[in-house]
Short mmCIF file of C-alpha atoms in Angstrom, two decimals:
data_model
loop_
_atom_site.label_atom_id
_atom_site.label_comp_id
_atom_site.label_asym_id
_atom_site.label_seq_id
_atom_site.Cartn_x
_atom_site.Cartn_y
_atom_site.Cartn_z
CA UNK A 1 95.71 47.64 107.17
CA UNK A 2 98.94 49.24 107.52
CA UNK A 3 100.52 47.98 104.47
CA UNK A 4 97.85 50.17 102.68
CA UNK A 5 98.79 52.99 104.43
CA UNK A 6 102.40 52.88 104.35
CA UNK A 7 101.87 52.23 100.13
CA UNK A 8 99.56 55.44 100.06
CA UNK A 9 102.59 57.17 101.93
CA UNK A 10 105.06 55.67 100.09
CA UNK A 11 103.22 56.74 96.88
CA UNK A 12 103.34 60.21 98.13
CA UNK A 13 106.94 60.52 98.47
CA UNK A 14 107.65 58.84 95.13
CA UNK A 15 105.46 61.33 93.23
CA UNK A 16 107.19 64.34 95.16
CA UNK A 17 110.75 62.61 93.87
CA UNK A 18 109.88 62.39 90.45
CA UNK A 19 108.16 65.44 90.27
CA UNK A 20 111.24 67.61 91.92
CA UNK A 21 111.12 70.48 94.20
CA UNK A 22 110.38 73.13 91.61
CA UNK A 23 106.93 71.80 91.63
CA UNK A 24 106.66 70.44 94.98
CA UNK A 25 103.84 73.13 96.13
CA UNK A 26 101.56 71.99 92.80
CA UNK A 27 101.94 68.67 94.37
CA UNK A 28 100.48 70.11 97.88
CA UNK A 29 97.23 69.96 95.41
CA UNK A 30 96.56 66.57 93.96
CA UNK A 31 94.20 64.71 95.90
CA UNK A 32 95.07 61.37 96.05
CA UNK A 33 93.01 58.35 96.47
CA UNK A 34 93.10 54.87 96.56
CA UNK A 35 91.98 51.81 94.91
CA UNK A 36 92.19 48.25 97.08
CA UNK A 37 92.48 45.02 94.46
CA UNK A 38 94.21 41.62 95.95
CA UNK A 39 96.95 39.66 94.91
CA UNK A 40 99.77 41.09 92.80
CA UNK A 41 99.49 38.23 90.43
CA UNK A 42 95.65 38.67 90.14
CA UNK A 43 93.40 40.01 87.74
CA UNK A 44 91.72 42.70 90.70
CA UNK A 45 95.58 44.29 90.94
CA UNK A 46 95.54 44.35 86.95
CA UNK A 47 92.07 45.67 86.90
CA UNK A 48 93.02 48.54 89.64
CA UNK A 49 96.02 49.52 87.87
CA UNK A 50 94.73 49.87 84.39
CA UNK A 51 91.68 52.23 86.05
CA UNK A 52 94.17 54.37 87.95
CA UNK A 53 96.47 54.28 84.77
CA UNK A 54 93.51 56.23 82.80
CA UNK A 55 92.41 58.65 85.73
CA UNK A 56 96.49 59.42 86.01
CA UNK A 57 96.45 60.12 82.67
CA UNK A 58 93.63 62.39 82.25
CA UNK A 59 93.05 64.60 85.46
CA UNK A 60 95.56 67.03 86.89
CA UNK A 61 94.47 67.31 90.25
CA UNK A 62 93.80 63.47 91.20
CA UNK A 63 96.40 60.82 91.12
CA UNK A 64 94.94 56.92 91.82
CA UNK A 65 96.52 54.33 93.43
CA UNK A 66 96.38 50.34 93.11
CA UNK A 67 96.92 48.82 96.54
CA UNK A 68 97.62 45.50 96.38
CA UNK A 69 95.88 43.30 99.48
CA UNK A 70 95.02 39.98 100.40
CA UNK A 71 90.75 40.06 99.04
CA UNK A 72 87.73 40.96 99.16
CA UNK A 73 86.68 40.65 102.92
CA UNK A 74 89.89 42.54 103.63
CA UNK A 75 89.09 45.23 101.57
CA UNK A 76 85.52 46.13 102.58
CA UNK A 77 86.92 46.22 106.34
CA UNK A 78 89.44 48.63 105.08
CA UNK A 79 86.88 50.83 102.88
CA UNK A 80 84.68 50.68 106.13
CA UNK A 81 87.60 51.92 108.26
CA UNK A 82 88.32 54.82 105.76
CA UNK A 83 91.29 53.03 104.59
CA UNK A 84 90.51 52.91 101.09
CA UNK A 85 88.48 54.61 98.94
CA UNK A 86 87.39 52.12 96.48
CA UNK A 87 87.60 48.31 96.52
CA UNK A 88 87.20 45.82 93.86
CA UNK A 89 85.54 43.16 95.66
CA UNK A 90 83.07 40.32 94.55
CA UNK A 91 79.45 40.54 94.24
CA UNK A 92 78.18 38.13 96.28
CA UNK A 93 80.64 39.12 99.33
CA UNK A 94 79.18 42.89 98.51
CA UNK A 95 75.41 41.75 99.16
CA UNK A 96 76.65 39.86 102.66
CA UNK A 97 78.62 42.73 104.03
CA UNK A 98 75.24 45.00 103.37
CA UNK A 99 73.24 41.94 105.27
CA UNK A 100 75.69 41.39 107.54
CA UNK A 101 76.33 37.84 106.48
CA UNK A 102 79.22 35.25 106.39
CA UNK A 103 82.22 36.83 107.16
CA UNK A 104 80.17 39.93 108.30
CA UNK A 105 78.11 38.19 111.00
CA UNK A 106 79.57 40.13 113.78
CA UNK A 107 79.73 43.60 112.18
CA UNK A 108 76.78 45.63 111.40
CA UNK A 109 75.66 46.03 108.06
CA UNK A 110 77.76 48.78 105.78
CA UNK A 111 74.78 50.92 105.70
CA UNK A 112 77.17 53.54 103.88
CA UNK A 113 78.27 50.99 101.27
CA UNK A 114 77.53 52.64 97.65
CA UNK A 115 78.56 50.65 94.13
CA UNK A 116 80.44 52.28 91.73
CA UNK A 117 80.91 49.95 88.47
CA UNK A 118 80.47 46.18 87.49
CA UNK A 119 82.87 44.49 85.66
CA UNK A 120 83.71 41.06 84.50
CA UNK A 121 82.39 37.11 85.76
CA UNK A 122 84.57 35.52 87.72
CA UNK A 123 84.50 32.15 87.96
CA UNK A 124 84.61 29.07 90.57
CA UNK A 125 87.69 27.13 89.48
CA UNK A 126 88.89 24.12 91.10
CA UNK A 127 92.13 23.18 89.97
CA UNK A 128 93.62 19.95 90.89
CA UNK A 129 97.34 18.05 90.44
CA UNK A 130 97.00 15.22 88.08
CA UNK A 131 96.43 11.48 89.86
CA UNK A 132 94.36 13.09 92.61
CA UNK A 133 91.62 11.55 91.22
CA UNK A 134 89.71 14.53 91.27
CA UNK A 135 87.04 14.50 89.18
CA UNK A 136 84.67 16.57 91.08
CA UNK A 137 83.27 18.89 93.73
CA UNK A 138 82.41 15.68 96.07
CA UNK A 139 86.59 14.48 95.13
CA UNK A 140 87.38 17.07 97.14
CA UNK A 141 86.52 15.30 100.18
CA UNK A 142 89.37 13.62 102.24
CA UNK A 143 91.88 15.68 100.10
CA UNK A 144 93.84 18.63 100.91
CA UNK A 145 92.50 22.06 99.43
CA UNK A 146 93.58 25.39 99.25
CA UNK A 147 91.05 28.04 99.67
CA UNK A 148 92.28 31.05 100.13
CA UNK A 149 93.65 33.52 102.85
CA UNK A 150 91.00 34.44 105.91
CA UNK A 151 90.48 38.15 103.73
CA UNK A 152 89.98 36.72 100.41
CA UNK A 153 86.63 36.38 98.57
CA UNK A 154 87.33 33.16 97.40
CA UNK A 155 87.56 31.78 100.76
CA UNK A 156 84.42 33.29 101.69
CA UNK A 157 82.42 31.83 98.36
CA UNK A 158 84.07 28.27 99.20
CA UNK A 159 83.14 28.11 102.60
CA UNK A 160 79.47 29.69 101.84
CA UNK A 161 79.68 26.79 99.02
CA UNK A 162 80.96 23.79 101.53
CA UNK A 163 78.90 24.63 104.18
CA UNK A 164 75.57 24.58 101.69
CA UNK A 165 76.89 21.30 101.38
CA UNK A 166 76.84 20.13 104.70
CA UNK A 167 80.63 19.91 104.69
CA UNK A 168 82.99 21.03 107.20
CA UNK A 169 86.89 20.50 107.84
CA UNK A 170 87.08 17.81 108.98
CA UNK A 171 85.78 16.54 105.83
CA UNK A 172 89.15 17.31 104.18
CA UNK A 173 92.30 15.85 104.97
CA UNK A 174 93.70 19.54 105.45
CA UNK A 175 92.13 23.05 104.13
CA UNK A 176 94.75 25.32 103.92
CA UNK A 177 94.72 29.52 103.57
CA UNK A 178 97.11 30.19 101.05
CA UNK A 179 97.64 33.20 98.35
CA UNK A 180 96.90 32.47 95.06
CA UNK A 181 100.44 32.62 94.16
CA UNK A 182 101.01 30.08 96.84
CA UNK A 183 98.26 27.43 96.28
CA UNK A 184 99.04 27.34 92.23
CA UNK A 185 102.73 26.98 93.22
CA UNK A 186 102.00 24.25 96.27
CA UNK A 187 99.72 22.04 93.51
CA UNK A 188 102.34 21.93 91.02
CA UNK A 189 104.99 21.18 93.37
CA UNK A 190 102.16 18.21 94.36
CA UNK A 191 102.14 19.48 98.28
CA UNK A 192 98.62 19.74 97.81
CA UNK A 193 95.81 18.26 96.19
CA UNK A 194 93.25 20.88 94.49
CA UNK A 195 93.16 24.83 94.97
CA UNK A 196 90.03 26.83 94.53
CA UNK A 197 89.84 30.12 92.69
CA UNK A 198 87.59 32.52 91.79
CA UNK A 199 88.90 34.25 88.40
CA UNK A 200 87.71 35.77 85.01
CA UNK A 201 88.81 34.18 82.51
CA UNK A 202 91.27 33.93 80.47
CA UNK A 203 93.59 33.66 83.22
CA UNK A 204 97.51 34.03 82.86
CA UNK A 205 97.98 31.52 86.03
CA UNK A 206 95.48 29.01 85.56
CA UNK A 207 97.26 28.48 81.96
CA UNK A 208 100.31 27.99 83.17
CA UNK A 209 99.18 25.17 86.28
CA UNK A 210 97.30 23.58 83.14
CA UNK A 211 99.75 23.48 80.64
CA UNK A 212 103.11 23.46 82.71
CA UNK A 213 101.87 21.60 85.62
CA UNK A 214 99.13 19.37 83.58
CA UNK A 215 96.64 20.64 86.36
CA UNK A 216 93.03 19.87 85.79
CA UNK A 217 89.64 21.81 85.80
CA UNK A 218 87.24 20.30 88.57
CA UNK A 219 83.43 20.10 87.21
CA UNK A 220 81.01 21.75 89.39
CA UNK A 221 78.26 21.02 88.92
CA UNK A 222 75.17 18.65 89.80
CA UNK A 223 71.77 18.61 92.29
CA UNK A 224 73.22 20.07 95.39
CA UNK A 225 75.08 22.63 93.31
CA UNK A 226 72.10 23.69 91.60
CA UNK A 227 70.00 23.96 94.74
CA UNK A 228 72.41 26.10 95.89
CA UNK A 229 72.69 28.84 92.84
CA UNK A 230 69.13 29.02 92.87
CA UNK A 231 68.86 29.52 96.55
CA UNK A 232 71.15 31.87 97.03
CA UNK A 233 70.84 34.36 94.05
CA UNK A 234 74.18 35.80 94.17
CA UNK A 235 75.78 33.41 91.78
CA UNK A 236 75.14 32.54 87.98
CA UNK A 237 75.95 28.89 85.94
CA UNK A 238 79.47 29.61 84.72
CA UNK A 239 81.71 27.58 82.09
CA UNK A 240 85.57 27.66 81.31
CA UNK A 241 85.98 27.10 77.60
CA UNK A 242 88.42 24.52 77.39
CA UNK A 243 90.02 25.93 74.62
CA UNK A 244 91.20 28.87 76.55
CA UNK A 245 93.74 26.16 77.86
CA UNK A 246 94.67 23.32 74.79
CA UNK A 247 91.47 21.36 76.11
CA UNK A 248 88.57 20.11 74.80
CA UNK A 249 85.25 20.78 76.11
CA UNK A 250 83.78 22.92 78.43
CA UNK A 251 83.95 22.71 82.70
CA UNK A 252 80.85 23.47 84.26
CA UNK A 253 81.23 25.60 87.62
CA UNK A 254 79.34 29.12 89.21
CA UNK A 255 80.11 32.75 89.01
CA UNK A 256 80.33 36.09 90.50
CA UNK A 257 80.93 39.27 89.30
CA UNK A 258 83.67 41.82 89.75
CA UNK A 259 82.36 44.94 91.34
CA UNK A 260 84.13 48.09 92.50
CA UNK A 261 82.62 50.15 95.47
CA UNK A 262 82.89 53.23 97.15
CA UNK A 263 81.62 55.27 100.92
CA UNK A 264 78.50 57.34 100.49
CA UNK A 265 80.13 60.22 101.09
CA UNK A 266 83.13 59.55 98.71
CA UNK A 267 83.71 63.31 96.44
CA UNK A 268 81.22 63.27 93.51
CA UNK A 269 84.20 64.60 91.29
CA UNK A 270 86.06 61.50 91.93
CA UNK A 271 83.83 59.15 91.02
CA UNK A 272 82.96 61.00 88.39
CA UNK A 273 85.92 60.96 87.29
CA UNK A 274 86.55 57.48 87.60
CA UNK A 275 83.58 56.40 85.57
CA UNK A 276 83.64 58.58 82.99
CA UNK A 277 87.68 57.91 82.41
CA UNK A 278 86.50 54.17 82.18
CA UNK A 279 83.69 54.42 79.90
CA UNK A 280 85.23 56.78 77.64
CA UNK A 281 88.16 54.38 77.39
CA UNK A 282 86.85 50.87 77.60
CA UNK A 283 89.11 49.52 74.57
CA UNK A 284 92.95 50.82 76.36
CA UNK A 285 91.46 49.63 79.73
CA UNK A 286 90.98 46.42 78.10
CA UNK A 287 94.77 46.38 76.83
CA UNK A 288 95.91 46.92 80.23
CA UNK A 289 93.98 44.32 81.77
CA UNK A 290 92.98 41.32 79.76
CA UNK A 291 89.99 40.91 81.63
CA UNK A 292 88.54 44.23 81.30
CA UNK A 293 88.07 43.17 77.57
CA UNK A 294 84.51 43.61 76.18
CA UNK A 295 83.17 45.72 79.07
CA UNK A 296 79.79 47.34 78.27
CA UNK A 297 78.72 50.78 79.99
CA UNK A 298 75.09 48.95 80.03
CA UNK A 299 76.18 45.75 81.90
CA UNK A 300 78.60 48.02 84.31
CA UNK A 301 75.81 50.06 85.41
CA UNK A 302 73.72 47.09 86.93
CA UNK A 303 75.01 43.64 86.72
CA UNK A 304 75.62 42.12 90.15
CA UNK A 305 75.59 45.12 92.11
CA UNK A 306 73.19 45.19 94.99
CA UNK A 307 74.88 47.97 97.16
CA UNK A 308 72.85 51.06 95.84
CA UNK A 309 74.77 53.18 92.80
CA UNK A 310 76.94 56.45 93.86
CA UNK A 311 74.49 59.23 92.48
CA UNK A 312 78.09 60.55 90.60
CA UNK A 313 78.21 57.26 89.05
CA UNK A 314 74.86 57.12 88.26
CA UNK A 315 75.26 60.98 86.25
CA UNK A 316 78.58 60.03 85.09
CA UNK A 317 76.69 56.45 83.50
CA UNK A 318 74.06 58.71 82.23
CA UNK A 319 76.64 61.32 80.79
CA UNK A 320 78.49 58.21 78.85
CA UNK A 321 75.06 57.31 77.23
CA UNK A 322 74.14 60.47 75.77
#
């Protein structure tokens, strides 16, 4: 938690240097607020940054900050804590920190919790070095497998996946808690066997471990998989378009979407704000961040949140539709 708060800081005293003491007292009135994502590499910190870019370029009085962090899980704790403001986090770990669920068990459920905006699928992708011989969710098994550090969402969505699946570790030869940066960067070195990610897609990493580290795209898919989509009802069939990569074909996985949330009692002009900057400039947004491409305001009012809407987000939504 205190990395956030020594960026916020940090961001502070940059602004005040760039901005020079002649105008150090207008400074005294920007209200500043920040915006948790995950890994610098990762399409959350792209996302965050091209949303703050817009609000920073548009308001006077607010200035928005991307905090890089290690997930989801860690950035609902934080929001809870009143350590962030917002948080990109996925929709299915949204629904179990209102339950109380998986990672959440032993916290009570984020009554306060309010959604904001929905943004793009994310998809399961298992990526895994060539001769591993893995050609599937069950060649996983005996192998070691990166899933992601103890805050992340993807670790979260694996674990909810494996243990659906009556699997456990000691099932796997190791399961390690790496960044993304990490796990891509352990596979093509060949120190490990598969990572798992969960990603929109195109993706700027999972391009390179295909083409420059001939990684492969895990199918998964089958019974027990579909059993568990259907129980569940926080995930969706996904595909990855082989093309995206130079191959042929299509992988077959499950998805989540890419949700940003917000306290109940977060400033209606802020959110407002950060809606309506969003909305009204879907196509730069989508520049910034490739996969903020081909955002609707329809499908970012409603799809995969299940944390009630911010009533400024809901007017804001409303204002962007007339």
């Amino acid at each position: 938690m205190g990395a956030v708060i020594a960026g916020v800081t940090m961001f502070r005293l940059m602004l005040a240097l760039l901005i020079g003491p002649g105008l150090a007292a207008q400074a005294q009135d920007l209200r500043l607020y920040t915006v948790g994502s995950g890994d610098v590499s990762g399409g959350y910190y792209a996302a965050a940054t091209a949303l703050c870019a817009e609000t920073n370029r548009i308001e006077q009085d607010l200035r928005c900050s991307p905090e890089a962090t290690p997930g989801s899980i860690y950035n609902l704790e934080a929001l809870r804590n009143r350590q962030l403001d917002f948080a990109l986090i996925q929709s299915d770990v949204q629904r179990m920190a209102l339950t109380a669920e998986g990672p959440f068990a032993e916290s009570p459920p984020f009554d306060s919790l309010r959604s904001v905006m929905s943004f793009y699928p994310e998809t399961l992708t298992v990526l895994a070095r060539p001769g591993a011989n893995i050609l599937s969710l069950g060649g996983l098994v005996g192998k070691r497998v990166d899933i992601g550090l103890p805050a992340s969402g993807r670790r979260a969505t694996t674990m909810r996946l494996f243990d659906a699946l009556g699997l456990d570790r000691s099932d796997f030869l190791a399961l390690l808690e790496l960044s993304a940066g990490t796990g891509l960067e352990e596979l093509c070195a060949g120190r490990i066997d598969a990572t798992v990610l969960i990603v929109g897609h195109p993706n700027e990493s999972v391009r390179r471990a295909v083409q420059d580290c001939d990684a492969r795209l895990v199918t998964i898919a089958g019974p027990e998989v579909r059993a568990f989509i259907e129980a569940e009802g926080d995930y969706v069939y996904a595909s990855i378009p082989g093309t995206l990569y130079g191959r042929k074909g299509r992988t077959q996985s499950l998805g989540v979407i890419a949700t940003l949330v917000t306290r109940s009692e977060m400033p209606d002009d802020i959110v407002s704000a950060l809606v309506r900057n969003t909305i009204a400039n879907l196509p730069s947004v989508g520049v910034s961040a490739s996969v903020m491409e081909n955002l609707s305001p329809q499908g970012m009012r409603s799809a995969g949140l299940s944390a009630p809407l911010h009533p400024a987000a809901e007017a804001a939504f409303v204002e962007g539709s007339d």
